[in-house]
Coordinates of C-alpha atoms in Angstrom, one line a residue:
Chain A
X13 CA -41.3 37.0 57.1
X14 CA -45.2 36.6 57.3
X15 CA -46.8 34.2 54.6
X16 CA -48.4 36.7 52.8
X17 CA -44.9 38.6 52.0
X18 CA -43.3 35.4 51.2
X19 CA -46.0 34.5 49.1
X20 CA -46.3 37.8 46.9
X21 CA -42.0 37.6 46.9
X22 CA -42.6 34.3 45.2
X23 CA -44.9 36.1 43.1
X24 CA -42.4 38.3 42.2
X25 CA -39.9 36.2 41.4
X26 CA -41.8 33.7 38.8
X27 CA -43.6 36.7 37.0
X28 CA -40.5 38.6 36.8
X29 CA -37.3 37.8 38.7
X30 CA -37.0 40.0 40.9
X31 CA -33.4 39.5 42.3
X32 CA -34.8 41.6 45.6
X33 CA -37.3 38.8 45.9
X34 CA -35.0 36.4 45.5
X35 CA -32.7 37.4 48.2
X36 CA -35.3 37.3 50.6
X37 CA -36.2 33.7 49.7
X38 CA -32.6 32.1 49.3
X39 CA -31.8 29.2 47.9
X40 CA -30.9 29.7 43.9
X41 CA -30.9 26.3 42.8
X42 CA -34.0 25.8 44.5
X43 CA -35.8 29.2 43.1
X44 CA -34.9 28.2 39.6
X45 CA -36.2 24.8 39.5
X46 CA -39.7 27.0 40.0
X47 CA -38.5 29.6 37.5
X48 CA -38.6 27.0 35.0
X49 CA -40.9 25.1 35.9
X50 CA -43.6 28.3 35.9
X51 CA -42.6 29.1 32.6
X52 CA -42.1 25.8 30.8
X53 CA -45.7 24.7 32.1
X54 CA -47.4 28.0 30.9
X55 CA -45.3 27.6 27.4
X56 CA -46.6 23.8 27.3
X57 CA -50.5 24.6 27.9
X58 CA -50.5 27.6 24.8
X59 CA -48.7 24.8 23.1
X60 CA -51.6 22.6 23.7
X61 CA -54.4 25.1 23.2
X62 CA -52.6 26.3 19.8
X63 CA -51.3 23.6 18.0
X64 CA -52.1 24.4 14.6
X65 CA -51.4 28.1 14.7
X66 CA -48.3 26.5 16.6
X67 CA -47.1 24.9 13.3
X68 CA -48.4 27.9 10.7
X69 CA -45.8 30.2 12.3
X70 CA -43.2 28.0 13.5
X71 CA -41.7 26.6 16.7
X72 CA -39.5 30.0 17.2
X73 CA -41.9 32.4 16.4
X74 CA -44.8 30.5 18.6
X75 CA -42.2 30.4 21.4
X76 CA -41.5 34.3 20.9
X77 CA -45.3 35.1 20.9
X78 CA -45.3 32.7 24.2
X79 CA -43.1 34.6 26.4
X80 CA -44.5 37.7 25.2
X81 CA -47.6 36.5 26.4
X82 CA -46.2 35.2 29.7
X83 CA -44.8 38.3 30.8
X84 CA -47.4 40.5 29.8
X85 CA -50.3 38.5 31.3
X86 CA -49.6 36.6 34.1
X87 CA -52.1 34.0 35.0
X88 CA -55.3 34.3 37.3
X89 CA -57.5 31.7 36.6
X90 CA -57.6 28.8 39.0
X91 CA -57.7 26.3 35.8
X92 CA -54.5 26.2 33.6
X93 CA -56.9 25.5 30.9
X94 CA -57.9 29.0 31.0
X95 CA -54.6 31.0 30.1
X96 CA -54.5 30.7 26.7
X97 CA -57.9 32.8 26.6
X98 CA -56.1 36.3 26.3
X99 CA -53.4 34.8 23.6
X100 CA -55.2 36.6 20.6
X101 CA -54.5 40.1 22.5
X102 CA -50.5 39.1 22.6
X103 CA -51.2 37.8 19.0
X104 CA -52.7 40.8 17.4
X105 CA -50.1 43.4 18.9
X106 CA -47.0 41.0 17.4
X107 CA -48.7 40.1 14.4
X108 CA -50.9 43.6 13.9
X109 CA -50.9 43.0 9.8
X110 CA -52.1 38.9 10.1
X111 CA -56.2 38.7 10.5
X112 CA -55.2 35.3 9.1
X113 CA -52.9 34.2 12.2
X114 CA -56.2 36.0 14.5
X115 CA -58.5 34.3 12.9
X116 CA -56.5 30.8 13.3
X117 CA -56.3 31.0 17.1
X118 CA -59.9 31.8 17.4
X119 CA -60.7 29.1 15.8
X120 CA -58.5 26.8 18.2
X121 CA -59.6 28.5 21.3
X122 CA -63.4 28.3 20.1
X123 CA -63.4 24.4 19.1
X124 CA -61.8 23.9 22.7
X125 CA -63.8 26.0 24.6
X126 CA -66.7 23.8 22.9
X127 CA -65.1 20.7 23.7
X128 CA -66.0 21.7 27.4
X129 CA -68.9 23.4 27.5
X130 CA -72.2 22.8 28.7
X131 CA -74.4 19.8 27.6
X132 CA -77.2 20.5 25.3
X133 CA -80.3 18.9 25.4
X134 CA -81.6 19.7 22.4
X135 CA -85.8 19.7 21.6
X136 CA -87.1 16.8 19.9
X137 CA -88.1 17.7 16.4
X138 CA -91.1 16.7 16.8
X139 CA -92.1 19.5 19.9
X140 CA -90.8 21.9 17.2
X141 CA -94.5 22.0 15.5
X142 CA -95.6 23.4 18.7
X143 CA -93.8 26.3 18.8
X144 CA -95.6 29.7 18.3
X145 CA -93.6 31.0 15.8
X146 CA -94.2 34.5 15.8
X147 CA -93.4 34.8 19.8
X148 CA -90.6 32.3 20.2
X149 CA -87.5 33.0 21.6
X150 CA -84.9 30.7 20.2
X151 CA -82.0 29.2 22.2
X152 CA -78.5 28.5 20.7
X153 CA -76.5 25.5 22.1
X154 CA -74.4 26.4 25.3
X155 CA -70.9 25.9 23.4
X156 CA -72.1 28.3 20.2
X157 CA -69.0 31.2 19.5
X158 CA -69.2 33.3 16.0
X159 CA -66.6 35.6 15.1
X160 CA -66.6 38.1 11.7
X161 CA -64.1 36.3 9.1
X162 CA -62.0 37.7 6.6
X163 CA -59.4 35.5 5.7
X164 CA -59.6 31.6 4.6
X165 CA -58.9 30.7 8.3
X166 CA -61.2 27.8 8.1
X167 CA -59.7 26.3 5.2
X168 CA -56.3 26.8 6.2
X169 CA -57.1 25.4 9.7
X170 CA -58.8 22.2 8.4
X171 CA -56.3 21.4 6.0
X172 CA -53.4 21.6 9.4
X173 CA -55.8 19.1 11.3
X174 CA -56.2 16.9 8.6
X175 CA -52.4 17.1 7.4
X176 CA -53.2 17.8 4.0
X177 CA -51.3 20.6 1.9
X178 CA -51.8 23.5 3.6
X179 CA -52.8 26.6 1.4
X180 CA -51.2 30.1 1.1
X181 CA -53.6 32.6 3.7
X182 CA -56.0 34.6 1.8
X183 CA -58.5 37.5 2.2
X184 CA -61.8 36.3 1.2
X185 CA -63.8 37.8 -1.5
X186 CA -66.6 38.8 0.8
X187 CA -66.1 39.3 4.4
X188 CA -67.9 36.4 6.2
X189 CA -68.1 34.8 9.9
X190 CA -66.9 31.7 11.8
X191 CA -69.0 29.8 14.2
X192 CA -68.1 26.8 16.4
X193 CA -70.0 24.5 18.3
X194 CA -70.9 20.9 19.5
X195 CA -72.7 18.7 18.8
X196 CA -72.5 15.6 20.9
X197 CA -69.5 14.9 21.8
X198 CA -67.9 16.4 18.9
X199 CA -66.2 20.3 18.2
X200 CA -67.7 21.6 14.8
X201 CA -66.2 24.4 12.8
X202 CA -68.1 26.4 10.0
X203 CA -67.4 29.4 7.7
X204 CA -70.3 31.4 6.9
X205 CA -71.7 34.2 4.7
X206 CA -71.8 37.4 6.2
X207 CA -75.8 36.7 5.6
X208 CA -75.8 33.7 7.6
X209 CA -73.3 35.6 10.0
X210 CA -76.2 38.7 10.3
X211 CA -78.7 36.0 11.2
X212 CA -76.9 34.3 13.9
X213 CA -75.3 37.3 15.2
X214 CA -79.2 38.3 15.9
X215 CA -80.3 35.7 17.1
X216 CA -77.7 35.7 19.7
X217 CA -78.6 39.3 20.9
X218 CA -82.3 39.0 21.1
X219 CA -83.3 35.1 19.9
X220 CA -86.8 36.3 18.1
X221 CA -87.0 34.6 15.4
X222 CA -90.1 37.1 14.1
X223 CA -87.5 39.5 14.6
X224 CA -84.9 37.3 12.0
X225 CA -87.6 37.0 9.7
X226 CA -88.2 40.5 9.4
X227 CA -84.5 41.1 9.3
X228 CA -84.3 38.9 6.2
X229 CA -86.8 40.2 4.8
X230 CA -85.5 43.6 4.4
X231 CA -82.3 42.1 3.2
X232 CA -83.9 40.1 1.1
X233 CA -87.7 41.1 0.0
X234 CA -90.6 39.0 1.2
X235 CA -90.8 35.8 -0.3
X236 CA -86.9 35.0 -0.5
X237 CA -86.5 36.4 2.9
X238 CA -88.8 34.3 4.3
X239 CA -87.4 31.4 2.3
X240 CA -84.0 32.2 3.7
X241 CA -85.4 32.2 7.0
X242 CA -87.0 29.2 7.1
X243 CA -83.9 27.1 5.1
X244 CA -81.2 28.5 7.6
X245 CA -83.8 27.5 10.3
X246 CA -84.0 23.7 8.9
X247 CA -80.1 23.5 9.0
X248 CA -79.8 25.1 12.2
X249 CA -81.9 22.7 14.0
X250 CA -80.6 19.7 11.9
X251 CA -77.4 20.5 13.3
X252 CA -77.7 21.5 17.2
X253 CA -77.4 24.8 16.4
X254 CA -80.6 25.9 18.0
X255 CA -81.5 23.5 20.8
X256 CA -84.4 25.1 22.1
X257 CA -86.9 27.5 22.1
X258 CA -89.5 29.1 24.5
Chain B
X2 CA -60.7 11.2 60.3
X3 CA -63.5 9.4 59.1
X4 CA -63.1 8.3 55.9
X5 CA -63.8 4.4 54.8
X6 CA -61.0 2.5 55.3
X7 CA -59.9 0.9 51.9
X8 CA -57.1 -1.4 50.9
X9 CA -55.9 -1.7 47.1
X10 CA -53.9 -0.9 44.0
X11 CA -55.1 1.9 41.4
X12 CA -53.4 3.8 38.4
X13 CA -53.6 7.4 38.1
X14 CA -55.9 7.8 34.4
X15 CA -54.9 9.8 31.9
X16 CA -56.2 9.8 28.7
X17 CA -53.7 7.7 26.6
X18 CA -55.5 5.0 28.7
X19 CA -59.0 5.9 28.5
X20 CA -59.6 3.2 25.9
X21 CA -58.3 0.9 27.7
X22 CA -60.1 1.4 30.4
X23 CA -63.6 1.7 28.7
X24 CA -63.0 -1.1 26.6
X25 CA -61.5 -3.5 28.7
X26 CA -61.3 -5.5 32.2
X27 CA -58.5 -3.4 33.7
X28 CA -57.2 -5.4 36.7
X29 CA -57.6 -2.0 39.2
X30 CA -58.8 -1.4 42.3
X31 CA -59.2 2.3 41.9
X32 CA -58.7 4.7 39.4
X33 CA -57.5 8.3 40.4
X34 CA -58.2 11.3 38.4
X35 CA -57.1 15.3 38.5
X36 CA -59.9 16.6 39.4
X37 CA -59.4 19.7 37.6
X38 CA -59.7 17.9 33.6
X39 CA -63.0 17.1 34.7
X40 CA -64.4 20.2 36.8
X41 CA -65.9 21.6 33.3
X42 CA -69.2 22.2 32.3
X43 CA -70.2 19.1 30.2
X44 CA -68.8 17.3 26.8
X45 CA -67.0 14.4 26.6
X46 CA -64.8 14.2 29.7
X47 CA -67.1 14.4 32.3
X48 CA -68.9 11.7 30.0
X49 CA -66.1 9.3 30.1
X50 CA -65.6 9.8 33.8
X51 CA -69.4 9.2 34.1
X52 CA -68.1 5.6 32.2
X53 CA -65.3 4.7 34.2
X54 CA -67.2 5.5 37.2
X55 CA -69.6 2.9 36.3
X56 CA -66.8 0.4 36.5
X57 CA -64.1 1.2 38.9
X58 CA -64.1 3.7 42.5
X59 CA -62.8 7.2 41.7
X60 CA -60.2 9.4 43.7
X61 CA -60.4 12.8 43.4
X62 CA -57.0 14.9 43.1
X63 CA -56.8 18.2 42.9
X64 CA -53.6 20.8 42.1
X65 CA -55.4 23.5 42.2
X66 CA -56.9 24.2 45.2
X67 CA -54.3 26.3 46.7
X68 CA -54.5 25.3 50.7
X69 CA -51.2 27.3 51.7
X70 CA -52.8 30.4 50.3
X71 CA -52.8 33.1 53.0
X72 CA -55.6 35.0 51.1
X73 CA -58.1 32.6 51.6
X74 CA -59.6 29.8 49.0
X75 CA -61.6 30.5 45.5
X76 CA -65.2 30.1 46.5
X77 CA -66.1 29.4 42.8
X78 CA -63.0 26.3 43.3
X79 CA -64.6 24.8 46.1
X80 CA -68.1 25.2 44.3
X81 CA -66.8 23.6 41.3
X82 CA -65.0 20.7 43.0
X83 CA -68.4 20.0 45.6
X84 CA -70.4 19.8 42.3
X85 CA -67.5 16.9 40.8
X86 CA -67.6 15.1 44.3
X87 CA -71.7 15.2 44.8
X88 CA -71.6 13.4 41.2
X89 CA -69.1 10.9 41.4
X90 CA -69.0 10.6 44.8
X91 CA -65.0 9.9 45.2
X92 CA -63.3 6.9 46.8
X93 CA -61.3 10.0 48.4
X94 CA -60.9 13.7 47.7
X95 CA -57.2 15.3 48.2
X96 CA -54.7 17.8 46.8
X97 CA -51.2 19.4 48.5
X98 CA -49.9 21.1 51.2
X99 CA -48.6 23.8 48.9
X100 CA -49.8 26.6 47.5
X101 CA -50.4 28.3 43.8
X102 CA -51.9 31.4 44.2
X103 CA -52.2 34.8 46.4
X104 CA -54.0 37.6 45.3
X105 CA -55.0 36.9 42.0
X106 CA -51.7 35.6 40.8
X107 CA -52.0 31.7 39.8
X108 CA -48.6 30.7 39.7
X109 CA -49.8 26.5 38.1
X110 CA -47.7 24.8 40.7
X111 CA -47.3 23.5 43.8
X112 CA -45.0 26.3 45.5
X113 CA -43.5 24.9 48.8
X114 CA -45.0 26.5 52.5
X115 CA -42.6 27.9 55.9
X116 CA -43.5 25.2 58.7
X117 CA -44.3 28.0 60.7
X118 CA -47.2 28.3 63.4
X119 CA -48.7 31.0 61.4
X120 CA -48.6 28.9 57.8
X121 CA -50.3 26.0 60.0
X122 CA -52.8 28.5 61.5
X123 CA -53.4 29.4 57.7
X124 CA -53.3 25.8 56.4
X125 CA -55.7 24.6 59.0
X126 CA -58.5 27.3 58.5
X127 CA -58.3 26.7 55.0
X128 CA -58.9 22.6 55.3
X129 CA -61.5 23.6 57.8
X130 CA -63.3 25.8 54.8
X131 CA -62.8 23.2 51.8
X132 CA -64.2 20.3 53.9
X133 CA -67.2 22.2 55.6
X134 CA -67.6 23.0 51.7
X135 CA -67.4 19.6 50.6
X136 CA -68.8 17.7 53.2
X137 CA -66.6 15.4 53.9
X138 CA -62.6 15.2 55.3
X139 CA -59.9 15.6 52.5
X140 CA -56.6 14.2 52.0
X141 CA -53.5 16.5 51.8
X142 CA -50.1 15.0 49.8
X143 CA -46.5 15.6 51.3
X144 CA -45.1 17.7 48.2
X145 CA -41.6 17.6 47.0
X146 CA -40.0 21.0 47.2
X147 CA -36.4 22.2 45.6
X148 CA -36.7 25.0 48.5
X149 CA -36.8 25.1 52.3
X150 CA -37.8 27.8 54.4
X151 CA -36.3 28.2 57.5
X152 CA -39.5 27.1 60.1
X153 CA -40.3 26.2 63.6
X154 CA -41.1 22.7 62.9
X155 CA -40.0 19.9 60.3
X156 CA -42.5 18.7 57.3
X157 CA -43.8 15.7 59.4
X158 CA -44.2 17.8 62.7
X159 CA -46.4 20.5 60.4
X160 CA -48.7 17.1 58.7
X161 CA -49.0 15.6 62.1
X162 CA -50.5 19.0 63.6
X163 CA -52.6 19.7 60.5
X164 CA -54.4 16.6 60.9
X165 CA -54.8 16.5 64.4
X166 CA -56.2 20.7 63.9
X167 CA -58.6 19.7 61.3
X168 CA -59.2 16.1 60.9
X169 CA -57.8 15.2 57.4
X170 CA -55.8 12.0 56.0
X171 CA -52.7 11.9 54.4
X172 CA -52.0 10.8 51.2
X173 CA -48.3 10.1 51.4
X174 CA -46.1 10.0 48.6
X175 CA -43.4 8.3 49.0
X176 CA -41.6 9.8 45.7
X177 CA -41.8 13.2 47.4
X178 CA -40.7 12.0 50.3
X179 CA -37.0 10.5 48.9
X180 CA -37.4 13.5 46.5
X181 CA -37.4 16.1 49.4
X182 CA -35.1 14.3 51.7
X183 CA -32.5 14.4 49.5
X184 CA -32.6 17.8 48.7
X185 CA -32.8 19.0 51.5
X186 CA -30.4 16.3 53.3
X187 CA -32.4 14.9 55.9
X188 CA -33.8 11.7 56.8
X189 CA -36.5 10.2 55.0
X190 CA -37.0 7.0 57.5
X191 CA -37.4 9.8 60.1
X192 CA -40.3 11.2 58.1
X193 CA -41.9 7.9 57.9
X194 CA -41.2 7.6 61.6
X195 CA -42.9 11.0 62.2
X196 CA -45.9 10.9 60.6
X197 CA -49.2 9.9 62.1
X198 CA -49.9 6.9 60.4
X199 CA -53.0 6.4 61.4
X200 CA -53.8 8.9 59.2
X201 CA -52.5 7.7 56.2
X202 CA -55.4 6.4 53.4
X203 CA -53.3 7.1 50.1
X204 CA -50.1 6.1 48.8
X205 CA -48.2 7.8 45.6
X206 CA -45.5 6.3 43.9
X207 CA -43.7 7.9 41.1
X208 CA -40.6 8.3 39.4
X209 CA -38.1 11.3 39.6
X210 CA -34.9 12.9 37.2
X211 CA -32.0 13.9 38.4
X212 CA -31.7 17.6 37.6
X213 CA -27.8 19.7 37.8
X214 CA -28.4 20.5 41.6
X215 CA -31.4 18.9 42.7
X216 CA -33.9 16.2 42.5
X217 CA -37.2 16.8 40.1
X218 CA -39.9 15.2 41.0
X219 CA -40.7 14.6 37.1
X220 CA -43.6 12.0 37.2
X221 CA -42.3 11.0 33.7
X222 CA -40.2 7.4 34.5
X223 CA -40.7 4.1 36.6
X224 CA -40.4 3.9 40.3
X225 CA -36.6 4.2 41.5
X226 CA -35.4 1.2 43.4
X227 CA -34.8 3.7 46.7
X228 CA -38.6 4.8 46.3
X229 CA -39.4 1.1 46.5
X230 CA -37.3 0.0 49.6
X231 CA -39.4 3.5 51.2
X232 CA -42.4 1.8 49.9
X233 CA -42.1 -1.3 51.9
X234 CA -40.7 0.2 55.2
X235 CA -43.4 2.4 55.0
X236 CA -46.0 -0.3 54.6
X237 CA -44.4 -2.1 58.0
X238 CA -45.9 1.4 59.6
X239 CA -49.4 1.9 58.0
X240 CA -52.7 0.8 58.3
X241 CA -54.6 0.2 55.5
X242 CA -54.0 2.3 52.0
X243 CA -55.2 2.7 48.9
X244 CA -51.5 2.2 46.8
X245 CA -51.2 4.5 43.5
X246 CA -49.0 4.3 40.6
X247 CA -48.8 8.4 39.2
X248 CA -47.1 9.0 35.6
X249 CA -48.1 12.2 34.6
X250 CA -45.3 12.3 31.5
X251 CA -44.2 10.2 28.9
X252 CA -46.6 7.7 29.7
X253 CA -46.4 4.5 28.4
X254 CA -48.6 1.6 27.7
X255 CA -51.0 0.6 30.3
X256 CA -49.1 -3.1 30.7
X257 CA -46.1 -1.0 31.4
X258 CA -48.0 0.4 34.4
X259 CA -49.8 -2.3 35.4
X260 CA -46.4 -4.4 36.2
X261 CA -45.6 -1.7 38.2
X262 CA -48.8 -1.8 40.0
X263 CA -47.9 -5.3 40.4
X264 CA -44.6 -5.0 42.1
X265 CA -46.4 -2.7 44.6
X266 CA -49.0 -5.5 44.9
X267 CA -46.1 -7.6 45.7
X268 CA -44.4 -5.8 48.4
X269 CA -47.8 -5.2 49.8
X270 CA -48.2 -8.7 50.6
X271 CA -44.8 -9.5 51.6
X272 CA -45.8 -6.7 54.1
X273 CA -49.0 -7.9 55.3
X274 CA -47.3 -11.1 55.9
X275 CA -44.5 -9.7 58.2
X276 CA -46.8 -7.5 59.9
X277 CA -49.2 -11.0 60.2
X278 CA -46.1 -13.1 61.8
X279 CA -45.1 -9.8 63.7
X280 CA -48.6 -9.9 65.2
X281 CA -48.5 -13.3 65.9
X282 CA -45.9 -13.3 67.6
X283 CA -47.0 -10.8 69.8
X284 CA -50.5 -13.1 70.7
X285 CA -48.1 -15.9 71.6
X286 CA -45.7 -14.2 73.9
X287 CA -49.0 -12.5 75.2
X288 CA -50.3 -16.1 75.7
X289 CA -47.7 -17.7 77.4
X290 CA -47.0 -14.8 80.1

């Protein structure tokens, strides 16, 4: 057998085996060990990437949604720490009723997709006062993510990592948004209005801040949308939000 | 092969340990990492590796780099993995004779190869890619496998002709070997015996679990006592080596470690004494004819 039919064969066998594939490779015993150990290391890294939504829905039912995942999306990604990217797709069609349980994973996948990514280097605050305000193009930090919120995934998230009492899942009053980041060294998570959520989700498309202003000001009327502008700016930059402009 | 010769005893770091390691003298030679945890684009692990660096040589060891692969090797890998090397610049760079992935599929482990001329033809233009790529010779690890193909050659014959193809090092573990040996009944002094030795700059040692049929080569329990009679027979044959203690589950304490380390240390010198007398010996009978 050539090595490229052996190799898609093996293929065959972990993603789903294929007792034809199996026969041409021989040796059970030996075809299991992989078997399991294929499965049991793709279980352990969703494991690791979900933890909290891990203990919101149970060891079975995480393990359910797992395997589900595993045979519907076999991995491609040369990094393991990839796979769990596409777990919210598996999620959503087994929990189709549960923005709460979407809204938990995002958050999970989002603070550790932070925890990794690129390095800011943020502008001194001082360079700020040079910046032409009406032509600047502002730059969010690398590991910035925002998401629209409905539920109170945030609270029910930070009360799992901090092992307090856990609250009941509920739909907010008004529809919001979730952002994560990092600053430093350090994964941030924060709900949002759906305001604050407008703003961001601008400034990600285009980064004009003239452009937010104006966009706040039609939300808001000139001198409070102005305001606004200028206070979520101030928090922003006071938290590595915006790193940069040009 | 051109890589530095170096002689010493490292731990494999993982990140119950990193405290240890940034806060205190830890009596290492060498520290070796997987290079994948830390081919990201920033935050805090390529910070802490930045630390370590400061204080201890790096190996690089990599599980992903898929060098059995008959479709070729990830470009954007390679890329990745240069970028880690330029930075830290590694004691040594490795990763397996095995392969994960073939046309998109990743399988996440280290799936066993056919000794066959054709896997070597593919093994060897693959090691001749990564190292043009990175610059500098790699090591390749003797896996453990719970499956043998039937081939034209044995495990040793296919290491000795890879690195005589393409000019890699070895970096033997001599867990995998006992591991592989027994499961696949043959002998693992006859490995030792086979392999070109001079080739050899890195030495795993790890623990294993008995599984219902075969050997696993877990990486989650102390050295077995036949792993460390291989150890020191294998030491009476190489040059040189950088010696490695690899836990990779349920890892315990650093001390824990560290007394392993020193056991190896031990039978290191008990072995560099032999081979001392054994050389001496030599000189005098040379002297006297």
């Amino acid at each position: 057998m050539m090595l490229a039919e052996l190799q898609r064969d093996f293929q065959s066998w972990l993603t789903s085996a294929s007792t034809d594939a199996a026969a041409r490779l021989g040796a059970e015993a030996g075809l299991a060990v992989y078997q399991n150990n294929y499965r049991a290391q793709l279980v352990g890294c969703l494991e690791q990437t979900y933890p909290q939504l891990r203990r919101r829905i149970g060891e079975d039912e995480f393990l359910r949604v797992s395997i589900a995942h595993i045979d519907s999306h076999p991995p491609h990604a040369w990094t393991l720490d990839r796979y769990g990217d596409d777990f919210g797709t598996t999620l959503a069609a087994l929990f189709p009723h549960n923005p709460d349980l979407h809204e938990l994973a995002w958050v999970e996948h989002a603070l550790a997709a932070a925890f990794v990514a690129a390095d800011a280097d943020p502008l001194p605050l001082d360079a700020w006062a040079a910046i032409d305000w009406d032509k600047a193009t502002l730059r969010l930090t690398p590991s910035f993510a925002i998401r629209a919120a409905v539920t109170n995934a945030e609270e029910v998230w930070s009360a799992l990592w901090q092992e307090h009492a856990v609250p009941d899942s509920a739909m907010l009053a008004d529809a919001g948004g979730l952002i994560a980041w990092r600053r430093g060294h350090v994964s941030r998570l924060r709900q949002v209005d759906a305001l604050e959520r407008d703003a961001l989700l601008a400034l990600q498309a285009h980064g004009s801040f003239a452009a937010l202003c104006q966009m706040l000001v039609e939300r808001l009327g000139a001198d409070d949308g102005v305001a606004k502008a200028g206070a979520l700016l101030a928090d922003w930059l006071s938290n590595d939000i915006i790193i940069d402009a040009v | 092969m051109s890589t530095t010769l170096f002689s010493g005893y490292g731990l494999g770091l993982r990140k119950e340990h990193y405290r240890d390691f940034l806060e205190s003298d830890v009596d290492v030679d060498f520290v070796e990492v997987i290079s994948e945890n830390f081919m990201v684009d920033g935050g805090q692990p390529r910070h802490i590796l930045r630390q370590i660096r400061e204080r201890h040589p790096v190996a690089l060891h990599g599980v992903s780099m898929s060098i059995g692969s008959a479709d070729g090797l990830r470009n954007d890998y390679l890329q990745g993995l240069k970028r880690l090397a330029n930075e830290i610049e590694p004691l040594f760079v490795s990763d397996h004779l095995s392969w994960s992935r073939i046309a998109g599929f990743n399988s996440h482990d280290l799936l066993p190869l056919p000794y066959t001329e054709e896997a070597l033809d593919v093994v060897c233009a693959n090691i001749a890619q990564a190292q043009e790529v990175l610059g500098r010779p790699m090591l390749f690890e003797n896996p453990s496998s719970y499956l043998a193909f039937g081939g034209t050659m044995t495990e040793w014959e296919f290491l000795a002709a890879m690195t005589r193809r393409t000019g890699c090092g070895l970096l033997l573990d001599i867990n995998n070997i006992h591991v592989s040996a027994v499961n696949h009944g043959y002998d693992a002094l006859a490995y030792l015996d086979g392999i070109p030795a001079d080739c050899v700059r890195q030495v795993h040692l790890a623990g294993h679990s008995q599984g219902r049929d075969l050997l696993i080569d877990t990486h989650d329990s102390p050295v077995s006592d036949a792993v460390w009679q291989l150890y020191a027979k294998a030491l009476t044959l190489l040059g040189p080596v950088a010696t490695m203690i690899e836990r990779d589950d349920h890892i315990p304490p650093l001390q824990e470690l560290l007394q392993e380390l020193s056991t190896a240390r031990g039978i290191g010198a008990s072995a560099r004494a032999a081979n001392n007398a054994s050389t001496a010996g030599i000189l005098r009978i040379t002297e006297a004819a």
